[in-house]
Amino acid sequence: MVIRVTVWGENVHEQINKVVATVYPRTMHVTIADALNLDPDVRAGTATLQDPEHGLTAERLAATDVLIWWGHKVHGEVDDKIVERVVEAVHGGMGMIFLHSAHFSKPFKRLMGTPCNLSWREAGERERLWVTSRNHPIAAGLPDHFEIDMEEMYGEPFGIPEPLETVFISWFQGGEVFRSGVTYKRGAGNVFYFRPGHETYPTYHDANVQRVILNGVKWAHNPAPRIAHPSAALNRPVTATLEPIVERGPRLHHDGQAGYR
Amino acid sequence: MVIRVTVWGENVHEQINKVVATVYPRTMHVTIADALNLDPDVRAGTATLQDPEHGLTAERLAATDVLIWWGHKVHGEVDDKIVERVVEAVHGGMGMIFLHSAHFSKPFKRLMGTPCNLSWREAGERERLWVTSRNHPIAAGLPDHFEIDMEEMYGEPFGIPEPLETVFISWFQGGEVFRSGVTYKRGAGNVFYFRPGHETYPTYHDANVQRVILNGVKWAHNPAPRIAHPSAALNRPVTATLEPIVERGPRLHHDGQAGYR
Amino acid sequence: MVIRVTVWGENVHEQINKVVATVYPRTMHVTIADALNLDPDVRAGTATLQDPEHGLTAERLAATDVLIWWGHKVHGEVDDKIVERVVEAVHGGMGMIFLHSAHFSKPFKRLMGTPCNLSWREAGERERLWVTSRNHPIAAGLPDHFEIDMEEMYGEPFGIPEPLETVFISWFQGGEVFRSGVTYKRGAGNVFYFRPGHETYPTYHDANVQRVILNGVKWAHNPAPRIAHPSAALNRPVTATLEPIVERGPRLHHDGQAGYR
Amino acid sequence: MVIRVTVWGENVHEQINKVVATVYPRTMHVTIADALNLDPDVRAGTATLQDPEHGLTAERLAATDVLIWWGHKVHGEVDDKIVERVVEAVHGGMGMIFLHSAHFSKPFKRLMGTPCNLSWREAGERERLWVTSRNHPIAAGLPDHFEIDMEEMYGEPFGIPEPLETVFISWFQGGEVFRSGVTYKRGAGNVFYFRPGHETYPTYHDANVQRVILNGVKWAHNPAPRIAHPSAALNRPVTATLEPIVERGPRLHHDGQAGYR
C-alpha cells in the first residue's frame, strides 16, 4: 500500500532569503518530498501557503494519508478555516508531522492545547539527538545517537503536553536539552513532532534526518478508513438501548433532537 | 493556605427551565460553591455568562486558584477573548475543573486539542462510578465505587487525549461505559474533567459528587506563583551561553530581535 | 514478512476439566493458533507448561516475534528461570500478549511491577467491550462495541500501571467495568493485555475476539532486530567522549572495569 | 501533618572508601536525613543494609510515609524477602524515592519491570538539570535549570517505562542527555527517581539537590490510609451483585473459594 504524503511548506524564506535559497534551491518542502519519494511505498507531493486554500482543499486532505508541516515566518497568515480543516482531518485519522519551527504553527498549537513555547538561539551550534525509546519504529535503522553539525538551539522547558512517547532528546553545545521527537494521538490521528530543520542550515539534506521523517510517515500512517464526522456526538435513544431500561425523570431534548454544542 | 475557587456557571437553564430551577433554586454554580465553602481551606465564589466579561476579568482570574466550569446550552456565546484569557491562566498555573457538559465548552476543547465528543442519552438511568486509581487524591475518602440514581448517559468513545491518569470509569444501566474522571496538565496548570451533573437531576446535591469536586480542587491547586508570560519564547543569546560556543553560519534574527510566532 | 507467533498454554484445565475439554477439544492454545494461522501473514505454533523448559527454550524465543500467554490454575508452577528468559526477550524486542487470567501470571506481574489484581465473579454474564481509542490498530475492523454473551466478570480497580493507551473498556451485566485492552512498552518490547477468555466459555471461538488477538499480534510485532543484551550498561570512557572533557576527581572504577549491578 | 521518612543507605563505600568517607563523614543517608529534618513538616530517620532485616521490618515500613533508597555496590546482597516487603508497601500506598545508582537496585527494577540500564562514565564532569514540567511540585522553588559541577555521567537510552511525568532532563559536558527526574505510580504508591548522587562527589550537600529530595518527599507522600492487602483479588459473588443477574453456565470455583493465583 502506497502512503500518500503532502509536504506543506510556508515557502517564504526560500523566495526572499538568499542563504535559504542557496541551501534549498528546490525549496525545503520539495527537498523533503524528494527524499521521501525515494521509498517505493511513499508518494509525496507538496503544497504551499501561496496556493489557493494554501493547497489544502478538502479533496487534497481526503487524499493525504500523512501531512508534513513546515512554517516559521508567517504562521499568522495561515487561514483559520484551513487550520480547522486540517485539525478535523487529523481527528478523522490523517497522520501529521510537525517540523522544527512548526511548534508555533496554528495547527500544532491547536492540537496540543498548550503554549508550545521554548527557548532558542541561532548560532550554528552542534546538536546531538539521542534515541530514548529503543526500537521505536520512528528510530528504525538509526544508531543510538546522531549529530547535526550546525543547528538552531531549542531549549527546555518545551511547552507541550506530556507525550505519548518521547523518542528523541537533543543535547546542544551551548548547554541546553530538548525533547526533539515526541508522539501524540489526537482524535483518530497520529501526530509526531520532530525538532531539527532551521532554514539556514542543510538539515533536510541529512540522511539521518531524512530517515526519521520517512519512519515518522510510516508510523503516523493509519490505513483505517477516515472517520467521516469525527466530532459527531451520537444520541443513543432510550428506545434502542443495548440493555433494557425504563426512562425516568425530565428531559431537555425530545427524541431525535441534536444535543447542544 | 486558603484555596480561592471560582465556580463559573452558564446560568441559563436555571433561569428558563422550571425543572432545573426547582432542582437548583440557588442555581448550580451557587450550589457547588456552597458545598465547597463548607471546607475551611476553600473560599469559593461564582461568576456567570451574564456578568461583564462573563465575570472572568484578568483581575478575577489572577485571584482564582482553581476555576470550575459548567456550561451546556450556549457554549457558543462565550466570548473567544475570554476563552483565551482562561486558557492562558491555566497555562500559567491556574487549576481548572470541567464538569459534565463542559466537555463541549470552548476552553475544554481548546485545552484538549481533540473533538471531546461522546454518545449520550437522557433517560434518568443509573450511573455507577468505579475508582480506577487507588488512593488517588481525587478519590480520597470515597469507597471503591458509588452510584448516582438518575443521570444522563455519556458513552465511549470519548474524544479526549490519553489522560495523565484515569481516576473514574462509569457503568451505565443502558449498557455503556465512560471515562468519568480524567486528569491532564496543560502548561503549568492542572486540569480535571468530571462527568456527572446533568441539570435536570440533583447530582450536585450528592455527597460523593461534592467530595470529588472538593478533592479535585485540592488536587488542581498549585501554590507556586503564577507564571507571568506562559507563552514567552526566551532567546538565549550567543553572548551569554551556559557553555562557551563560537557562533557559526548565517542568522535570520539580529541580537535582541524577537522570534517569529 | 511473516510474523512468527508462539501461543503458550498452561494446558491443565483442558486435560482435567470436562467442561473445558468440551468447549476446547483441541485445547485453548491450539484454538487460538488455528485462528491466527488463517492469516497468511502469521505463522503460529504452540508451547505448553508440560513441554521441556515449558517449550520456551532460548532458541524458541529467538524465533518468536510475538508470544501469547494464557495461564490460570498453576501460575506458580512456571519456572522462574523461564520467566526471566521470557522477560528478557520482551526487553529485547519480542512482542507479548497476555490473555485473561494471565493478569496473575509471573511474566505479566514481572513486566508491570504492580499487583495486577482485580475483582471477579463466575456467573456467565454478558460483557460488552467498548473501543476507547478510535482507529487504534488493535481495534481495526471492529465496530465501536461488541458483546460476549457469557463471560467471567473482572472488575476495577485493576492493579496495573497507567497504560500507554487504553483501547477497550468492558461493561458487565452485574454492574462492574474493566479496562479490558491496555498497551505498554517494556524495554524494546510491545505488550498488550486483553481480558476475555475464561476457559469454561467459548470465547476464543468468537470472531471479534479472534480479530483483536490477530490485530494485537500485528501491533506488538516489531521487525527491528532483537537487542542482544537488553540489560547491558555501557561504559563510555573518558578517553572516547563525544565532546572533549578533562577528567576530574576520584573514581570508583578503573578503565574497562564493569559497573556494579 | 508530619511526614515520616526513612532514608535507606547501603552504607558500604562510606565505610571502606576513604574518598567517600571524607565527602560524607556522617554517611550519605544521614546527610540526606539531616537535610530533610530542617523542614518542620518532615521527620527523617535512617536504615542500612547492615541492620537486622536491613532495618526494614514490617513495623518500620508501616511507620514510614516515604522511603528513600540509595544503593550501589552490593545490590545483590539485599534480601529478596525484604525487597518484596518494600514493594508491597509501595503497592499499599507508601511513597518511594530512588536516588542515582538505585536505578539498578532490586526494588526499582521490581517496580519498573524494565532493564533500568543506562550508559555511564566517571569523569567528574558538569551536569546541568533542566526542568521540563513547569511548576511541577517536585521542582518547586527551583530555577529553570541548575548545575552540579562534578558528577558521574548517566546517558540515554535509560531502560525505564514511559514515565507518568518527566520533570528533569540532564545535559552532560561529555555530550550525553538523561531523563533525571521521572515519576510513576505503582499500586497506590507514588514513585520518583532522581539521578544525581555519585558517592565520590559532594552532591547531597548541594542546596538544589536537597530541595528536590524534599519536594519529592512531599510529592510522594499520600496521607490516605495504607491499603491493607494491596494484592487481594476480591470475589464479588453472584448472590450479592450490584445489578440483578441470573447465573448461567459452568463454574470452576464454588462459593467462597479463593481464585487461582
PDB file of C-alpha atoms in Angstrom, chain C residues 13 17 19-20 72-76 87 91 103-104 109-115 117-126 148-153 155-157 159-162 164 172-176 185-187 198-201 229-254 257-261, chain D residues 13 17 19-20 72-76 87 91 103-104 109-115 117-126 148-153 155-157 159-162 164 172-176 185-187 198-201 229-254 257-261:
ATOM      1  CA  HIS C  13      -7.976 -27.445  32.585  1.00  0.00           C
ATOM      2  CA  ASN C  17     -11.971 -30.473  33.360  1.00  0.00           C
ATOM      3  CA  VAL C  19     -16.401 -28.696  30.505  1.00  0.00           C
ATOM      4  CA  VAL C  20     -13.231 -27.079  29.261  1.00  0.00           C
ATOM      5  CA  HIS C  72      -4.681 -19.689  35.236  1.00  0.00           C
ATOM      6  CA  LYS C  73      -4.616 -22.649  37.602  1.00  0.00           C
ATOM      7  CA  VAL C  74      -0.898 -23.200  38.091  1.00  0.00           C
ATOM      8  CA  HIS C  75       0.867 -19.859  37.632  1.00  0.00           C
ATOM      9  CA  GLY C  76       3.170 -20.918  40.463  1.00  0.00           C
ATOM     10  CA  VAL C  87      11.006 -11.098  30.230  1.00  0.00           C
ATOM     11  CA  HIS C  91      13.062  -6.322  26.815  1.00  0.00           C
ATOM     12  CA  HIS C 103      -3.070 -10.994  34.598  1.00  0.00           C
ATOM     13  CA  PHE C 104      -1.727 -13.032  37.528  1.00  0.00           C
ATOM     14  CA  LYS C 109       3.407  -9.255  37.109  1.00  0.00           C
ATOM     15  CA  ARG C 110       7.139  -9.105  36.442  1.00  0.00           C
ATOM     16  CA  LEU C 111       6.708  -6.725  33.498  1.00  0.00           C
ATOM     17  CA  MET C 112       4.144  -4.496  35.189  1.00  0.00           C
ATOM     18  CA  GLY C 113       5.715  -4.132  38.650  1.00  0.00           C
ATOM     19  CA  THR C 114       2.252  -3.823  40.194  1.00  0.00           C
ATOM     20  CA  PRO C 115      -0.188  -6.184  41.959  1.00  0.00           C
ATOM     21  CA  ASN C 117      -5.206  -7.722  40.950  1.00  0.00           C
ATOM     22  CA  LEU C 118      -8.900  -7.183  40.256  1.00  0.00           C
ATOM     23  CA  SER C 119     -12.311  -8.330  41.477  1.00  0.00           C
ATOM     24  CA  TRP C 120     -14.047 -11.275  39.806  1.00  0.00           C
ATOM     25  CA  ARG C 121     -17.201 -13.364  39.515  1.00  0.00           C
ATOM     26  CA  GLU C 122     -18.033 -16.553  37.616  1.00  0.00           C
ATOM     27  CA  ALA C 123     -21.648 -16.223  36.565  1.00  0.00           C
ATOM     28  CA  GLY C 124     -21.734 -16.488  32.799  1.00  0.00           C
ATOM     29  CA  GLU C 125     -22.843 -12.883  32.491  1.00  0.00           C
ATOM     30  CA  ARG C 126     -22.811 -10.574  29.477  1.00  0.00           C
ATOM     31  CA  ILE C 148     -19.593 -11.649  24.556  1.00  0.00           C
ATOM     32  CA  ASP C 149     -22.706 -13.390  25.760  1.00  0.00           C
ATOM     33  CA  MET C 150     -21.194 -15.351  28.647  1.00  0.00           C
ATOM     34  CA  GLU C 151     -18.018 -14.383  30.427  1.00  0.00           C
ATOM     35  CA  GLU C 152     -16.391 -14.216  33.801  1.00  0.00           C
ATOM     36  CA  MET C 153     -16.545 -10.749  35.311  1.00  0.00           C
ATOM     37  CA  GLY C 155     -13.826  -5.563  37.871  1.00  0.00           C
ATOM     38  CA  GLU C 156     -11.917  -2.399  38.690  1.00  0.00           C
ATOM     39  CA  PRO C 157      -9.744  -1.371  40.363  1.00  0.00           C
ATOM     40  CA  GLY C 159      -3.891  -3.126  39.706  1.00  0.00           C
ATOM     41  CA  ILE C 160      -1.899  -2.092  36.634  1.00  0.00           C
ATOM     42  CA  PRO C 161       0.302   0.909  35.846  1.00  0.00           C
ATOM     43  CA  GLU C 162      -1.346   3.689  33.862  1.00  0.00           C
ATOM     44  CA  LEU C 164       0.330   3.753  27.302  1.00  0.00           C
ATOM     45  CA  PHE C 172     -20.561  -6.131  32.799  1.00  0.00           C
ATOM     46  CA  GLN C 173     -24.149  -7.099  33.398  1.00  0.00           C
ATOM     47  CA  GLY C 174     -23.639  -7.297  37.151  1.00  0.00           C
ATOM     48  CA  GLY C 175     -22.574  -3.666  37.398  1.00  0.00           C
ATOM     49  CA  GLU C 176     -18.786  -3.565  37.017  1.00  0.00           C
ATOM     50  CA  LYS C 185       6.188  -0.862  26.196  1.00  0.00           C
ATOM     51  CA  ARG C 186       8.742  -2.682  28.335  1.00  0.00           C
ATOM     52  CA  GLY C 187      12.322  -2.313  27.191  1.00  0.00           C
ATOM     53  CA  HIS C 198     -12.482 -17.732  30.749  1.00  0.00           C
ATOM     54  CA  GLU C 199     -11.903 -21.386  29.964  1.00  0.00           C
ATOM     55  CA  THR C 200     -15.442 -22.644  30.540  1.00  0.00           C
ATOM     56  CA  TYR C 201     -16.903 -20.362  27.835  1.00  0.00           C
ATOM     57  CA  HIS C 229      21.904  -7.679  25.591  1.00  0.00           C
ATOM     58  CA  PRO C 230      18.941  -5.537  26.551  1.00  0.00           C
ATOM     59  CA  SER C 231      20.162  -5.020  30.129  1.00  0.00           C
ATOM     60  CA  ALA C 232      23.749  -4.086  29.342  1.00  0.00           C
ATOM     61  CA  ALA C 233      25.065  -0.888  30.910  1.00  0.00           C
ATOM     62  CA  LEU C 234      27.621   0.566  28.535  1.00  0.00           C
ATOM     63  CA  ASN C 235      30.619   2.397  29.920  1.00  0.00           C
ATOM     64  CA  ARG C 236      31.534   5.394  27.770  1.00  0.00           C
ATOM     65  CA  PRO C 237      35.149   6.010  28.786  1.00  0.00           C
ATOM     66  CA  VAL C 238      36.613   9.454  29.248  1.00  0.00           C
ATOM     67  CA  THR C 239      39.167   8.612  26.577  1.00  0.00           C
ATOM     68  CA  ALA C 240      36.443   8.417  23.961  1.00  0.00           C
ATOM     69  CA  THR C 241      33.863  11.066  24.764  1.00  0.00           C
ATOM     70  CA  LEU C 242      31.708  12.692  22.122  1.00  0.00           C
ATOM     71  CA  GLU C 243      32.764  16.122  23.394  1.00  0.00           C
ATOM     72  CA  PRO C 244      36.216  16.915  24.771  1.00  0.00           C
ATOM     73  CA  ILE C 245      36.337  16.784  28.551  1.00  0.00           C
ATOM     74  CA  VAL C 246      39.108  16.635  31.106  1.00  0.00           C
ATOM     75  CA  GLU C 247      38.717  14.053  33.825  1.00  0.00           C
ATOM     76  CA  ARG C 248      38.457  15.434  37.361  1.00  0.00           C
ATOM     77  CA  GLY C 249      38.018  13.998  40.817  1.00  0.00           C
ATOM     78  CA  PRO C 250      38.277  10.466  42.177  1.00  0.00           C
ATOM     79  CA  ARG C 251      36.901   7.319  40.558  1.00  0.00           C
ATOM     80  CA  LEU C 252      35.494   4.064  41.880  1.00  0.00           C
ATOM     81  CA  HIS C 253      36.191   2.065  38.731  1.00  0.00           C
ATOM     82  CA  HIS C 254      39.365   1.798  36.694  1.00  0.00           C
ATOM     83  CA  GLN C 257      36.010  -2.317  34.719  1.00  0.00           C
ATOM     84  CA  ALA C 258      32.341  -3.273  34.723  1.00  0.00           C
ATOM     85  CA  GLY C 259      29.926  -1.178  36.802  1.00  0.00           C
ATOM     86  CA  TYR C 260      28.209  -2.517  39.919  1.00  0.00           C
ATOM     87  CA  ARG C 261      24.773  -4.068  39.463  1.00  0.00           C
TER      88      ARG C 261
ATOM     89  CA  HIS D  13      31.506   2.820  50.435  1.00  0.00           C
ATOM     90  CA  ASN D  17      36.406   4.047  50.705  1.00  0.00           C
ATOM     91  CA  VAL D  19      37.208   9.428  49.474  1.00  0.00           C
ATOM     92  CA  VAL D  20      33.583   8.696  50.214  1.00  0.00           C
ATOM     93  CA  HIS D  72      25.280   0.848  44.508  1.00  0.00           C
ATOM     94  CA  LYS D  73      27.999  -1.674  45.247  1.00  0.00           C
ATOM     95  CA  VAL D  74      26.047  -4.582  46.720  1.00  0.00           C
ATOM     96  CA  HIS D  75      22.541  -4.511  45.241  1.00  0.00           C
ATOM     97  CA  GLY D  76      22.701  -8.303  45.167  1.00  0.00           C
ATOM     98  CA  VAL D  87       7.372  -3.404  47.019  1.00  0.00           C
ATOM     99  CA  HIS D  91       1.651  -1.002  46.374  1.00  0.00           C
ATOM    100  CA  HIS D 103      18.351   2.560  39.229  1.00  0.00           C
ATOM    101  CA  PHE D 104      19.850  -0.950  39.448  1.00  0.00           C
ATOM    102  CA  LYS D 109      13.814  -2.970  38.855  1.00  0.00           C
ATOM    103  CA  ARG D 110      10.960  -4.866  40.502  1.00  0.00           C
ATOM    104  CA  LEU D 111       8.646  -1.838  40.372  1.00  0.00           C
ATOM    105  CA  MET D 112       9.542  -0.807  36.848  1.00  0.00           C
ATOM    106  CA  GLY D 113       9.522  -4.204  35.115  1.00  0.00           C
ATOM    107  CA  THR D 114      12.209  -2.997  32.705  1.00  0.00           C
ATOM    108  CA  PRO D 115      16.017  -3.314  32.460  1.00  0.00           C
ATOM    109  CA  ASN D 117      20.003   0.238  32.325  1.00  0.00           C
ATOM    110  CA  LEU D 118      21.888   3.230  31.002  1.00  0.00           C
ATOM    111  CA  SER D 119      25.371   4.258  29.859  1.00  0.00           C
ATOM    112  CA  TRP D 120      27.816   5.793  32.331  1.00  0.00           C
ATOM    113  CA  ARG D 121      31.198   7.479  32.838  1.00  0.00           C
ATOM    114  CA  GLU D 122      33.098   8.549  35.939  1.00  0.00           C
ATOM    115  CA  ALA D 123      34.926  11.722  34.999  1.00  0.00           C
ATOM    116  CA  GLY D 124      33.785  14.413  37.389  1.00  0.00           C
ATOM    117  CA  GLU D 125      32.098  16.292  34.591  1.00  0.00           C
ATOM    118  CA  ARG D 126      29.487  19.054  34.731  1.00  0.00           C
ATOM    119  CA  ILE D 148      26.203  20.228  39.571  1.00  0.00           C
ATOM    120  CA  ASP D 149      29.860  20.911  38.999  1.00  0.00           C
ATOM    121  CA  MET D 150      31.165  17.351  39.242  1.00  0.00           C
ATOM    122  CA  GLU D 151      29.059  14.289  38.646  1.00  0.00           C
ATOM    123  CA  GLU D 152      29.108  10.842  37.128  1.00  0.00           C
ATOM    124  CA  MET D 153      27.511  10.773  33.676  1.00  0.00           C
ATOM    125  CA  GLY D 155      23.289   8.553  29.442  1.00  0.00           C
ATOM    126  CA  GLU D 156      20.265   7.563  27.379  1.00  0.00           C
ATOM    127  CA  PRO D 157      18.750   5.247  26.449  1.00  0.00           C
ATOM    128  CA  GLY D 159      15.711   1.494  30.254  1.00  0.00           C
ATOM    129  CA  ILE D 160      12.583   2.685  32.048  1.00  0.00           C
ATOM    130  CA  PRO D 161       8.877   2.619  31.155  1.00  0.00           C
ATOM    131  CA  GLU D 162       7.461   5.838  29.719  1.00  0.00           C
ATOM    132  CA  LEU D 164       3.897   9.484  34.176  1.00  0.00           C
ATOM    133  CA  PHE D 172      26.324  16.382  30.377  1.00  0.00           C
ATOM    134  CA  GLN D 173      29.579  18.014  29.413  1.00  0.00           C
ATOM    135  CA  GLY D 174      30.737  14.928  27.530  1.00  0.00           C
ATOM    136  CA  GLY D 175      27.767  15.029  25.161  1.00  0.00           C
ATOM    137  CA  GLU D 176      25.016  12.882  26.694  1.00  0.00           C
ATOM    138  CA  LYS D 185       2.524   5.301  40.297  1.00  0.00           C
ATOM    139  CA  ARG D 186       2.780   1.637  41.282  1.00  0.00           C
ATOM    140  CA  GLY D 187      -0.299   0.245  43.008  1.00  0.00           C
ATOM    141  CA  HIS D 198      27.611   9.602  42.894  1.00  0.00           C
ATOM    142  CA  GLU D 199      29.291   8.825  46.189  1.00  0.00           C
ATOM    143  CA  THR D 200      32.686  10.359  45.463  1.00  0.00           C
ATOM    144  CA  TYR D 201      31.213  13.840  44.892  1.00  0.00           C
ATOM    145  CA  HIS D 229      -3.856  -6.181  51.305  1.00  0.00           C
ATOM    146  CA  PRO D 230      -2.894  -4.400  48.115  1.00  0.00           C
ATOM    147  CA  SER D 231      -2.739  -7.615  46.067  1.00  0.00           C
ATOM    148  CA  ALA D 232      -6.043  -9.119  47.183  1.00  0.00           C
ATOM    149  CA  ALA D 233      -8.406 -10.246  44.429  1.00  0.00           C
ATOM    150  CA  LEU D 234     -11.929  -9.800  45.737  1.00  0.00           C
ATOM    151  CA  ASN D 235     -14.601 -12.252  44.691  1.00  0.00           C
ATOM    152  CA  ARG D 236     -17.944 -10.497  44.142  1.00  0.00           C
ATOM    153  CA  PRO D 237     -20.395 -13.404  44.424  1.00  0.00           C
ATOM    154  CA  VAL D 238     -23.427 -13.765  42.218  1.00  0.00           C
ATOM    155  CA  THR D 239     -25.569 -13.719  45.336  1.00  0.00           C
ATOM    156  CA  ALA D 240     -24.586 -10.124  46.017  1.00  0.00           C
ATOM    157  CA  THR D 241     -24.258  -8.346  42.680  1.00  0.00           C
ATOM    158  CA  LEU D 242     -24.816  -4.646  42.302  1.00  0.00           C
ATOM    159  CA  GLU D 243     -27.268  -5.323  39.468  1.00  0.00           C
ATOM    160  CA  PRO D 244     -29.597  -8.324  39.340  1.00  0.00           C
ATOM    161  CA  ILE D 245     -28.215 -11.161  37.251  1.00  0.00           C
ATOM    162  CA  VAL D 246     -29.042 -14.814  36.869  1.00  0.00           C
ATOM    163  CA  GLU D 247     -26.128 -17.206  36.966  1.00  0.00           C
ATOM    164  CA  ARG D 248     -25.543 -19.197  33.795  1.00  0.00           C
ATOM    165  CA  GLY D 249     -23.074 -21.801  32.637  1.00  0.00           C
ATOM    166  CA  PRO D 250     -20.474 -23.864  34.469  1.00  0.00           C
ATOM    167  CA  ARG D 251     -18.098 -22.660  37.174  1.00  0.00           C
ATOM    168  CA  LEU D 252     -14.574 -23.552  38.224  1.00  0.00           C
ATOM    169  CA  HIS D 253     -14.907 -22.268  41.786  1.00  0.00           C
ATOM    170  CA  HIS D 254     -17.619 -22.893  44.342  1.00  0.00           C
ATOM    171  CA  GLN D 257     -13.435 -20.409  47.232  1.00  0.00           C
ATOM    172  CA  ALA D 258     -10.345 -18.309  46.572  1.00  0.00           C
ATOM    173  CA  GLY D 259      -9.309 -17.705  42.964  1.00  0.00           C
ATOM    174  CA  TYR D 260      -6.151 -19.169  41.440  1.00  0.00           C
ATOM    175  CA  ARG D 261      -3.009 -17.057  41.574  1.00  0.00           C
TER     176      ARG D 261
END
